[in-house]
Amino acid sequence: MKLFGKLCRLTLLLAPFLIALAIYAALDAKPLLQTRAELTPEQIGRARQLFHQNDPRRLRSGTVARLSLEQADLDLALNYWANQFAGASAALRLEQNRARIDATWPLPANPFGGYLNLRLQLRQKIGLPLIDSVRLGSLSIPGPLAELALKAALDWLPLPVDLKLVAGFVQHVQFLPQRATVYYRWQADLPHKLRRALLADAEAQILEPYQRRLAELSVKLPDRASLAVSTQALFQLAQQRSRAGDPIAENRAAILVLTLYANGIPLSKAIPQAGLWPRPYRRTLLLNGREDLTKHYLVSAMLAAYSGTPLADAVGLYKEIQDSRGGSGFSFPDLAADRAGTRMGETAIAGRDQAARLQQRLAQAGEADMMPATADLVESMNEAEFVQRFGGVEGAAYRQTLQTIERRIAELALFRD
């Protein structure tokens, strides 16, 4: 017993030193990765195509299906997620029965090292993969110990999605060279369950007042009305609610409710609880006299507020290129609305002070304060005409027009310093 007591006291004395040693071993002076995910319109188009080809909603409930994905697509998605939501860089490598994930997190200044470098080795098994090993800097962690640590972390962290739900959905993950195949059992009620999991009651409570205000406003609106009338009303409410809340969360709520409404999508599609809330009368919201510009503006604002600016820009440009291939044609006015909406969504979440300033301005802003002039911008070009007149997206004429659009956006009262 005396020996055991001495060992315990020695362990307590050495604990700070051992912790410092582990931190020192886990951190590095140089990054393992320095890559940023650059989404192109073609990659956005490929993602849409993959979804349409593998849309599970056509399956009968209970059907086991498979989804095969290229390493390049998964690597891009993983790195984009790491860039946007964790401030990190990540890379994926797929081999027979194995997968490797590398990641780098830049850290604040400290005496141990400027980067946390991760190398995670996964091994295929029936069901979800197992952790084979983890390496943090020069610190190696055996797979079984890493699995225990992961389980403890998942039990402790307030995750928005029930992992048992995901595990029940995914039946098996197969690793092949440059490719992964996911076998899953489709359940028709899965989207409904995920929506309820991802949009917690607290978030639904933030959205409800904006839905009610929009419903009240829609009674007084004509069939065709300026978007500015609705933004004024909802951002006046955002101002009031931010006095006791988070202006960034309030801005996101206002943008989401407006975006779904302008696109004719019931809020209950995202939040089942909203089916019990008052529903706004259907009105057409206009920017520069056009409904399509409103949709471009708000969708881009929502993407920027919720998903990050690079994705919003890429989706907007992809839409214009697709239109030039047989739809309405390439439209610089639409692109201007995309860019202005992205800037609005960006500013809405840029920080508490900027979020509050944007609320104040949108609560009073007219159309000319939030949307640039577009009447003189060229539109309805097919792909051949767009390339001939503007040189495509790499052409000097295209870049010059884009600079004009960006200058007009910068001069809007909504964004002036």
Short mmCIF file of C-alpha atoms in Angstrom, two decimals:
data_model
loop_
_atom_site.label_atom_id
_atom_site.label_comp_id
_atom_site.label_asym_id
_atom_site.label_seq_id
_atom_site.Cartn_x
_atom_site.Cartn_y
_atom_site.Cartn_z
CA MET A 1 0.00 0.00 0.00
CA LYS A 2 2.85 2.38 0.82
CA LEU A 3 4.43 1.65 -2.57
CA PHE A 4 1.10 2.26 -4.31
CA GLY A 5 0.71 5.59 -2.49
CA LYS A 6 4.20 6.67 -3.53
CA LEU A 7 3.48 5.75 -7.16
CA CYS A 8 0.28 7.80 -7.08
CA ARG A 9 2.08 10.84 -5.64
CA LEU A 10 4.88 10.44 -8.21
CA THR A 11 2.33 10.27 -11.02
CA LEU A 12 0.64 13.45 -9.81
CA LEU A 13 3.98 15.22 -9.62
CA LEU A 14 4.94 14.09 -13.12
CA ALA A 15 1.51 14.70 -14.70
CA PRO A 16 2.16 18.32 -15.82
CA PHE A 17 5.51 17.29 -17.31
CA LEU A 18 3.94 14.31 -19.11
CA ILE A 19 1.10 16.47 -20.48
CA ALA A 20 3.59 19.09 -21.71
CA LEU A 21 5.69 16.34 -23.32
CA ALA A 22 2.62 14.92 -25.10
CA ILE A 23 1.64 18.37 -26.38
CA TYR A 24 5.18 18.99 -27.57
CA ALA A 25 5.19 15.65 -29.43
CA ALA A 26 1.75 16.30 -30.98
CA LEU A 27 2.53 19.76 -32.40
CA ASP A 28 4.81 20.63 -35.32
CA ALA A 29 6.66 23.69 -36.51
CA LYS A 30 5.69 23.05 -40.16
CA PRO A 31 2.33 22.15 -41.74
CA LEU A 32 1.78 18.75 -43.31
CA LEU A 33 -0.68 20.33 -45.78
CA GLN A 34 -1.25 23.83 -47.12
CA THR A 35 -4.00 23.19 -49.65
CA ARG A 36 -7.17 25.22 -50.12
CA ALA A 37 -10.24 23.79 -51.83
CA GLU A 38 -11.09 25.82 -54.94
CA LEU A 39 -14.53 24.89 -56.22
CA THR A 40 -15.13 25.38 -59.94
CA PRO A 41 -18.48 25.50 -61.77
CA GLU A 42 -17.59 22.17 -63.40
CA GLN A 43 -17.12 20.54 -59.99
CA ILE A 44 -20.43 21.92 -58.77
CA GLY A 45 -22.01 20.53 -61.93
CA ARG A 46 -20.45 17.12 -61.32
CA ALA A 47 -21.79 17.08 -57.77
CA ARG A 48 -25.29 17.85 -59.04
CA GLN A 49 -24.98 15.13 -61.67
CA LEU A 50 -23.84 12.59 -59.07
CA PHE A 51 -26.82 13.43 -56.91
CA HIS A 52 -29.30 13.11 -59.76
CA GLN A 53 -27.79 9.79 -60.85
CA ASN A 54 -27.92 8.43 -57.31
CA ASP A 55 -31.01 10.19 -55.94
CA PRO A 56 -32.21 7.71 -53.28
CA ARG A 57 -35.71 9.16 -53.14
CA ARG A 58 -36.64 6.98 -56.13
CA LEU A 59 -35.90 3.85 -54.10
CA ARG A 60 -38.41 1.86 -52.11
CA SER A 61 -37.99 2.11 -48.35
CA GLY A 62 -35.76 -0.68 -47.07
CA THR A 63 -33.86 -1.12 -50.35
CA VAL A 64 -30.09 -1.62 -50.10
CA ALA A 65 -28.28 0.51 -52.68
CA ARG A 66 -24.71 1.53 -53.37
CA LEU A 67 -22.96 4.79 -54.16
CA SER A 68 -19.53 4.74 -55.82
CA LEU A 69 -17.38 7.86 -55.45
CA GLU A 70 -14.03 8.83 -56.95
CA GLN A 71 -11.16 9.74 -54.64
CA ALA A 72 -10.84 13.16 -56.33
CA ASP A 73 -14.46 14.06 -55.52
CA LEU A 74 -14.21 12.87 -51.92
CA ASP A 75 -10.85 14.60 -51.45
CA LEU A 76 -12.27 17.92 -52.69
CA ALA A 77 -15.35 17.64 -50.48
CA LEU A 78 -13.29 16.74 -47.41
CA ASN A 79 -10.83 19.60 -47.97
CA TYR A 80 -13.63 22.10 -48.63
CA TRP A 81 -15.37 21.08 -45.40
CA ALA A 82 -12.08 21.34 -43.47
CA ASN A 83 -11.37 24.79 -44.96
CA GLN A 84 -14.81 26.22 -44.29
CA PHE A 85 -15.80 24.75 -40.95
CA ALA A 86 -12.54 23.94 -39.16
CA GLY A 87 -10.04 26.42 -40.64
CA ALA A 88 -7.93 23.41 -41.62
CA SER A 89 -6.64 21.62 -44.72
CA ALA A 90 -7.31 17.94 -45.42
CA ALA A 91 -6.49 15.25 -47.98
CA LEU A 92 -7.78 11.75 -48.64
CA ARG A 93 -6.00 8.75 -50.17
CA LEU A 94 -7.84 5.50 -50.97
CA GLU A 95 -6.17 2.11 -51.35
CA GLN A 96 -7.32 -1.51 -51.35
CA ASN A 97 -9.15 -2.06 -48.02
CA ARG A 98 -7.59 1.09 -46.54
CA ALA A 99 -7.99 4.86 -46.44
CA ARG A 100 -5.73 7.58 -45.14
CA ILE A 101 -6.78 11.08 -44.08
CA ASP A 102 -4.18 13.80 -43.54
CA ALA A 103 -5.11 17.13 -41.98
CA THR A 104 -3.42 20.28 -40.71
CA TRP A 105 -4.80 22.86 -38.27
CA PRO A 106 -2.90 26.16 -37.90
CA LEU A 107 -2.73 27.13 -34.23
CA PRO A 108 -2.40 30.42 -32.34
CA ALA A 109 1.12 31.38 -31.27
CA ASN A 110 2.42 29.04 -28.55
CA PRO A 111 5.79 27.68 -27.33
CA PHE A 112 5.15 24.12 -28.59
CA GLY A 113 4.46 24.45 -32.33
CA GLY A 114 2.37 26.31 -34.87
CA TYR A 115 0.52 23.34 -36.41
CA LEU A 116 -1.42 20.27 -35.39
CA ASN A 117 -0.79 17.63 -38.09
CA LEU A 118 -3.01 14.56 -38.18
CA ARG A 119 -2.58 11.30 -40.06
CA LEU A 120 -5.54 8.93 -39.64
CA GLN A 121 -5.39 5.38 -41.05
CA LEU A 122 -8.72 3.58 -41.55
CA ARG A 123 -9.19 -0.12 -42.21
CA GLN A 124 -12.15 -1.64 -44.02
CA LYS A 125 -14.40 -4.07 -42.17
CA ILE A 126 -18.02 -5.15 -42.37
CA GLY A 127 -20.04 -2.04 -41.58
CA LEU A 128 -18.23 1.21 -40.80
CA PRO A 129 -14.40 1.35 -41.04
CA LEU A 130 -12.12 0.88 -38.03
CA ILE A 131 -9.37 3.25 -36.96
CA ASP A 132 -6.09 1.46 -37.63
CA SER A 133 -3.81 4.14 -36.20
CA VAL A 134 -3.59 7.86 -35.48
CA ARG A 135 -0.53 10.06 -35.60
CA LEU A 136 -0.54 13.60 -34.13
CA GLY A 137 2.80 15.19 -35.01
CA SER A 138 5.33 12.64 -33.77
CA LEU A 139 2.88 11.17 -31.24
CA SER A 140 1.52 7.77 -32.32
CA ILE A 141 -1.78 6.45 -30.92
CA PRO A 142 -2.75 2.78 -31.45
CA GLY A 143 -6.05 2.11 -33.19
CA PRO A 144 -7.90 0.52 -30.22
CA LEU A 145 -6.95 3.43 -27.96
CA ALA A 146 -8.01 5.94 -30.64
CA GLU A 147 -11.36 4.12 -31.00
CA LEU A 148 -11.97 4.41 -27.25
CA ALA A 149 -11.02 8.10 -27.27
CA LEU A 150 -13.33 8.73 -30.26
CA LYS A 151 -16.24 6.97 -28.58
CA ALA A 152 -15.73 9.00 -25.41
CA ALA A 153 -15.54 12.24 -27.42
CA LEU A 154 -18.73 11.41 -29.37
CA ASP A 155 -20.55 10.62 -26.13
CA TRP A 156 -19.41 13.93 -24.65
CA LEU A 157 -19.82 16.27 -27.63
CA PRO A 158 -23.28 17.77 -28.28
CA LEU A 159 -23.53 16.46 -31.86
CA PRO A 160 -26.55 17.60 -33.92
CA VAL A 161 -27.06 14.18 -35.59
CA ASP A 162 -27.74 10.85 -33.91
CA LEU A 163 -24.79 8.69 -35.00
CA LYS A 164 -26.87 5.55 -34.49
CA LEU A 165 -29.17 6.88 -37.21
CA VAL A 166 -26.20 7.28 -39.59
CA ALA A 167 -24.74 3.88 -38.63
CA GLY A 168 -28.10 2.25 -39.33
CA PHE A 169 -28.23 3.94 -42.73
CA VAL A 170 -24.69 2.94 -43.84
CA GLN A 171 -24.35 -0.83 -44.18
CA HIS A 172 -20.78 -1.09 -45.46
CA VAL A 173 -17.94 1.08 -46.79
CA GLN A 174 -15.58 -0.53 -49.29
CA PHE A 175 -12.17 1.01 -49.99
CA LEU A 176 -10.62 0.47 -53.43
CA PRO A 177 -7.68 2.20 -55.16
CA GLN A 178 -8.87 5.75 -56.02
CA ARG A 179 -12.49 4.92 -55.19
CA ALA A 180 -14.87 4.21 -52.31
CA THR A 181 -18.22 2.43 -52.47
CA VAL A 182 -20.87 3.00 -49.81
CA TYR A 183 -23.65 0.45 -49.39
CA TYR A 184 -26.68 1.89 -47.62
CA ARG A 185 -30.22 0.92 -46.67
CA TRP A 186 -32.63 3.64 -47.76
CA GLN A 187 -35.43 4.61 -45.40
CA ALA A 188 -38.12 6.91 -46.75
CA ASP A 189 -38.39 8.79 -43.45
CA LEU A 190 -34.63 9.42 -43.19
CA PRO A 191 -34.69 13.01 -44.62
CA HIS A 192 -37.41 13.91 -42.14
CA LYS A 193 -35.37 12.46 -39.24
CA LEU A 194 -32.20 14.24 -40.36
CA ARG A 195 -33.99 17.56 -40.72
CA ARG A 196 -35.33 17.23 -37.19
CA ALA A 197 -31.85 16.31 -35.94
CA LEU A 198 -30.00 19.08 -37.77
CA LEU A 199 -32.52 21.80 -36.97
CA ALA A 200 -32.92 21.62 -33.22
CA ASP A 201 -35.83 23.14 -31.37
CA ALA A 202 -33.71 26.13 -30.36
CA GLU A 203 -32.99 26.93 -34.02
CA ALA A 204 -36.64 26.47 -34.92
CA GLN A 205 -37.53 28.98 -32.20
CA ILE A 206 -35.24 31.54 -33.86
CA LEU A 207 -36.98 31.06 -37.22
CA GLU A 208 -40.60 31.14 -36.03
CA PRO A 209 -40.83 34.92 -35.32
CA TYR A 210 -39.58 35.69 -38.85
CA GLN A 211 -42.11 33.35 -40.40
CA ARG A 212 -44.88 35.01 -38.38
CA ARG A 213 -43.72 38.53 -39.34
CA LEU A 214 -43.59 37.53 -43.02
CA ALA A 215 -47.08 36.04 -42.78
CA GLU A 216 -48.40 39.30 -41.29
CA LEU A 217 -46.63 41.37 -43.95
CA SER A 218 -47.80 39.23 -46.88
CA VAL A 219 -51.44 40.11 -46.17
CA LYS A 220 -50.67 43.78 -46.97
CA LEU A 221 -48.38 43.22 -49.96
CA PRO A 222 -49.57 43.46 -53.58
CA ASP A 223 -49.12 40.41 -55.81
CA ARG A 224 -45.80 41.83 -57.05
CA ALA A 225 -43.71 43.73 -54.51
CA SER A 226 -40.16 44.94 -54.03
CA LEU A 227 -37.92 42.64 -52.02
CA ALA A 228 -36.84 45.72 -50.06
CA VAL A 229 -40.23 45.90 -48.31
CA SER A 230 -39.75 42.39 -46.91
CA THR A 231 -36.08 42.86 -45.99
CA GLN A 232 -36.96 46.06 -44.12
CA ALA A 233 -39.64 44.28 -42.06
CA LEU A 234 -37.58 41.19 -41.24
CA PHE A 235 -34.39 43.04 -40.42
CA GLN A 236 -36.25 45.51 -38.21
CA LEU A 237 -37.31 42.40 -36.29
CA ALA A 238 -33.70 41.13 -36.35
CA GLN A 239 -32.60 44.43 -34.77
CA GLN A 240 -35.14 44.09 -31.98
CA ARG A 241 -34.29 40.46 -31.25
CA SER A 242 -30.53 41.04 -31.34
CA ARG A 243 -30.71 43.31 -28.30
CA ALA A 244 -31.04 40.15 -26.21
CA GLY A 245 -29.58 37.66 -28.69
CA ASP A 246 -26.94 36.95 -31.31
CA PRO A 247 -27.15 39.23 -34.38
CA ILE A 248 -25.43 36.63 -36.57
CA ALA A 249 -27.99 33.94 -35.70
CA GLU A 250 -30.85 36.42 -36.24
CA ASN A 251 -29.46 37.45 -39.64
CA ARG A 252 -29.19 33.84 -40.75
CA ALA A 253 -32.78 33.19 -39.68
CA ALA A 254 -34.12 36.22 -41.58
CA ILE A 255 -32.18 35.27 -44.73
CA LEU A 256 -33.31 31.63 -44.64
CA VAL A 257 -37.00 32.48 -44.19
CA LEU A 258 -36.89 35.05 -47.00
CA THR A 259 -34.99 32.74 -49.37
CA LEU A 260 -37.40 29.84 -49.01
CA TYR A 261 -40.40 32.14 -49.35
CA ALA A 262 -39.11 33.87 -52.49
CA ASN A 263 -38.45 30.49 -54.09
CA GLY A 264 -41.89 29.12 -53.24
CA ILE A 265 -40.53 26.50 -50.81
CA PRO A 266 -42.57 26.00 -47.62
CA LEU A 267 -40.48 26.41 -44.48
CA SER A 268 -41.92 23.09 -43.29
CA LYS A 269 -39.72 21.38 -45.91
CA ALA A 270 -36.75 22.33 -43.74
CA ILE A 271 -38.46 22.32 -40.34
CA PRO A 272 -41.47 20.06 -39.87
CA GLN A 273 -42.61 22.16 -36.88
CA ALA A 274 -43.18 25.09 -39.25
CA GLY A 275 -46.25 23.32 -40.63
CA LEU A 276 -48.04 24.52 -37.50
CA TRP A 277 -46.97 28.16 -37.94
CA PRO A 278 -48.85 30.81 -39.97
CA ARG A 279 -48.10 30.51 -43.69
CA PRO A 280 -47.44 33.69 -45.71
CA TYR A 281 -49.61 34.44 -48.72
CA ARG A 282 -47.76 33.79 -51.97
CA ARG A 283 -46.37 37.03 -53.43
CA THR A 284 -43.74 37.68 -56.11
CA LEU A 285 -40.74 39.58 -54.74
CA LEU A 286 -38.78 41.73 -57.19
CA LEU A 287 -35.34 43.29 -57.55
CA ASN A 288 -34.86 45.74 -60.40
CA GLY A 289 -38.37 44.71 -61.46
CA ARG A 290 -37.43 41.03 -61.86
CA GLU A 291 -38.25 37.92 -59.83
CA ASP A 292 -35.24 35.95 -61.11
CA LEU A 293 -32.83 38.53 -59.68
CA THR A 294 -34.47 38.20 -56.27
CA LYS A 295 -34.00 34.43 -56.32
CA HIS A 296 -30.36 34.74 -57.36
CA TYR A 297 -29.73 37.37 -54.68
CA LEU A 298 -31.32 35.48 -51.81
CA VAL A 299 -30.02 32.00 -52.67
CA SER A 300 -26.49 33.39 -52.86
CA ALA A 301 -26.99 35.26 -49.58
CA MET A 302 -28.19 32.07 -47.89
CA LEU A 303 -25.28 30.02 -49.28
CA ALA A 304 -22.79 32.63 -48.09
CA ALA A 305 -24.41 32.90 -44.66
CA TYR A 306 -24.65 29.17 -44.12
CA SER A 307 -22.02 27.54 -46.30
CA GLY A 308 -19.23 29.97 -47.13
CA THR A 309 -18.50 32.40 -49.94
CA PRO A 310 -16.47 30.15 -52.30
CA LEU A 311 -19.40 27.74 -52.60
CA ALA A 312 -21.86 30.58 -53.20
CA ASP A 313 -19.70 32.08 -55.96
CA ALA A 314 -19.18 28.72 -57.64
CA VAL A 315 -22.86 27.82 -57.56
CA GLY A 316 -23.83 31.20 -58.99
CA LEU A 317 -21.36 30.97 -61.85
CA TYR A 318 -22.33 27.36 -62.52
CA LYS A 319 -25.97 28.43 -62.89
CA GLU A 320 -25.05 31.07 -65.46
CA ILE A 321 -22.89 28.68 -67.49
CA GLN A 322 -25.66 26.07 -67.44
CA ASP A 323 -28.18 28.66 -68.67
CA SER A 324 -25.87 29.51 -71.58
CA ARG A 325 -25.99 25.84 -72.65
CA GLY A 326 -29.69 25.83 -73.45
CA GLY A 327 -31.57 27.61 -70.69
CA SER A 328 -32.10 31.36 -70.42
CA GLY A 329 -28.51 32.03 -71.53
CA PHE A 330 -25.57 33.59 -69.71
CA SER A 331 -26.78 36.63 -67.79
CA PHE A 332 -24.56 39.30 -66.27
CA PRO A 333 -27.58 40.74 -64.37
CA ASP A 334 -28.09 37.34 -62.75
CA LEU A 335 -24.39 37.17 -61.94
CA ALA A 336 -24.57 40.66 -60.41
CA ALA A 337 -27.43 39.48 -58.19
CA ASP A 338 -25.40 36.41 -57.21
CA ARG A 339 -22.41 38.57 -56.25
CA ALA A 340 -24.45 41.18 -54.38
CA GLY A 341 -26.35 38.48 -52.49
CA THR A 342 -23.12 36.74 -51.59
CA ARG A 343 -21.72 40.01 -50.24
CA MET A 344 -24.86 40.52 -48.17
CA GLY A 345 -24.70 36.99 -46.72
CA GLU A 346 -20.98 37.40 -46.06
CA THR A 347 -21.50 40.64 -44.16
CA ALA A 348 -24.40 39.14 -42.20
CA ILE A 349 -22.04 36.73 -40.42
CA ALA A 350 -18.73 38.67 -40.51
CA GLY A 351 -18.85 39.48 -36.78
CA ARG A 352 -21.30 40.85 -34.25
CA ASP A 353 -20.56 44.51 -35.03
CA GLN A 354 -20.83 44.09 -38.79
CA ALA A 355 -23.92 41.90 -38.42
CA ALA A 356 -25.62 44.58 -36.29
CA ARG A 357 -24.61 47.33 -38.74
CA LEU A 358 -26.07 45.36 -41.65
CA GLN A 359 -29.35 44.92 -39.74
CA GLN A 360 -29.57 48.67 -39.20
CA ARG A 361 -29.01 49.37 -42.89
CA LEU A 362 -31.32 46.66 -44.25
CA ALA A 363 -34.06 47.83 -41.87
CA GLN A 364 -34.16 51.08 -43.91
CA ALA A 365 -32.66 50.07 -47.29
CA GLY A 366 -34.42 50.50 -50.59
CA GLU A 367 -33.61 48.43 -53.67
CA ALA A 368 -30.95 50.85 -54.91
CA ASP A 369 -29.14 50.47 -51.56
CA MET A 370 -28.85 46.67 -51.79
CA MET A 371 -28.77 45.79 -55.50
CA PRO A 372 -26.61 47.35 -58.26
CA ALA A 373 -28.03 48.66 -61.54
CA THR A 374 -28.27 45.89 -64.16
CA ALA A 375 -30.26 47.33 -67.07
CA ASP A 376 -27.11 47.94 -69.15
CA LEU A 377 -25.59 44.49 -68.54
CA VAL A 378 -25.67 41.89 -71.31
CA GLU A 379 -27.72 38.71 -70.87
CA SER A 380 -29.40 35.82 -72.72
CA MET A 381 -26.19 34.73 -74.47
CA ASN A 382 -25.73 31.12 -75.51
CA GLU A 383 -22.35 29.53 -74.86
CA ALA A 384 -20.94 30.28 -78.33
CA GLU A 385 -21.94 33.93 -78.18
CA PHE A 386 -20.60 34.29 -74.63
CA VAL A 387 -17.21 32.92 -75.69
CA GLN A 388 -17.12 35.04 -78.86
CA ARG A 389 -18.06 38.33 -77.17
CA PHE A 390 -16.42 37.93 -73.77
CA GLY A 391 -13.80 35.20 -74.22
CA GLY A 392 -15.46 32.87 -71.70
CA VAL A 393 -14.80 33.13 -67.97
CA GLU A 394 -11.07 33.67 -68.59
CA GLY A 395 -11.56 36.43 -71.18
CA ALA A 396 -10.47 40.06 -70.70
CA ALA A 397 -13.95 41.39 -71.59
CA TYR A 398 -15.56 39.08 -69.04
CA ARG A 399 -13.13 40.17 -66.33
CA GLN A 400 -13.70 43.83 -67.17
CA THR A 401 -17.48 43.42 -66.87
CA LEU A 402 -17.00 41.55 -63.61
CA GLN A 403 -14.89 44.43 -62.28
CA THR A 404 -17.70 46.84 -63.21
CA ILE A 405 -20.19 44.70 -61.29
CA GLU A 406 -17.90 44.46 -58.26
CA ARG A 407 -17.36 48.24 -58.26
CA ARG A 408 -21.11 48.88 -58.34
CA ILE A 409 -21.63 46.47 -55.45
CA ALA A 410 -18.88 48.13 -53.41
CA GLU A 411 -20.58 51.51 -53.93
CA LEU A 412 -23.95 50.32 -52.58
CA ALA A 413 -25.07 52.07 -49.39
CA LEU A 414 -25.47 48.65 -47.78
CA PHE A 415 -21.72 48.00 -47.88
CA ARG A 416 -20.09 51.41 -47.60
CA ASP A 417 -17.74 51.89 -44.65
#
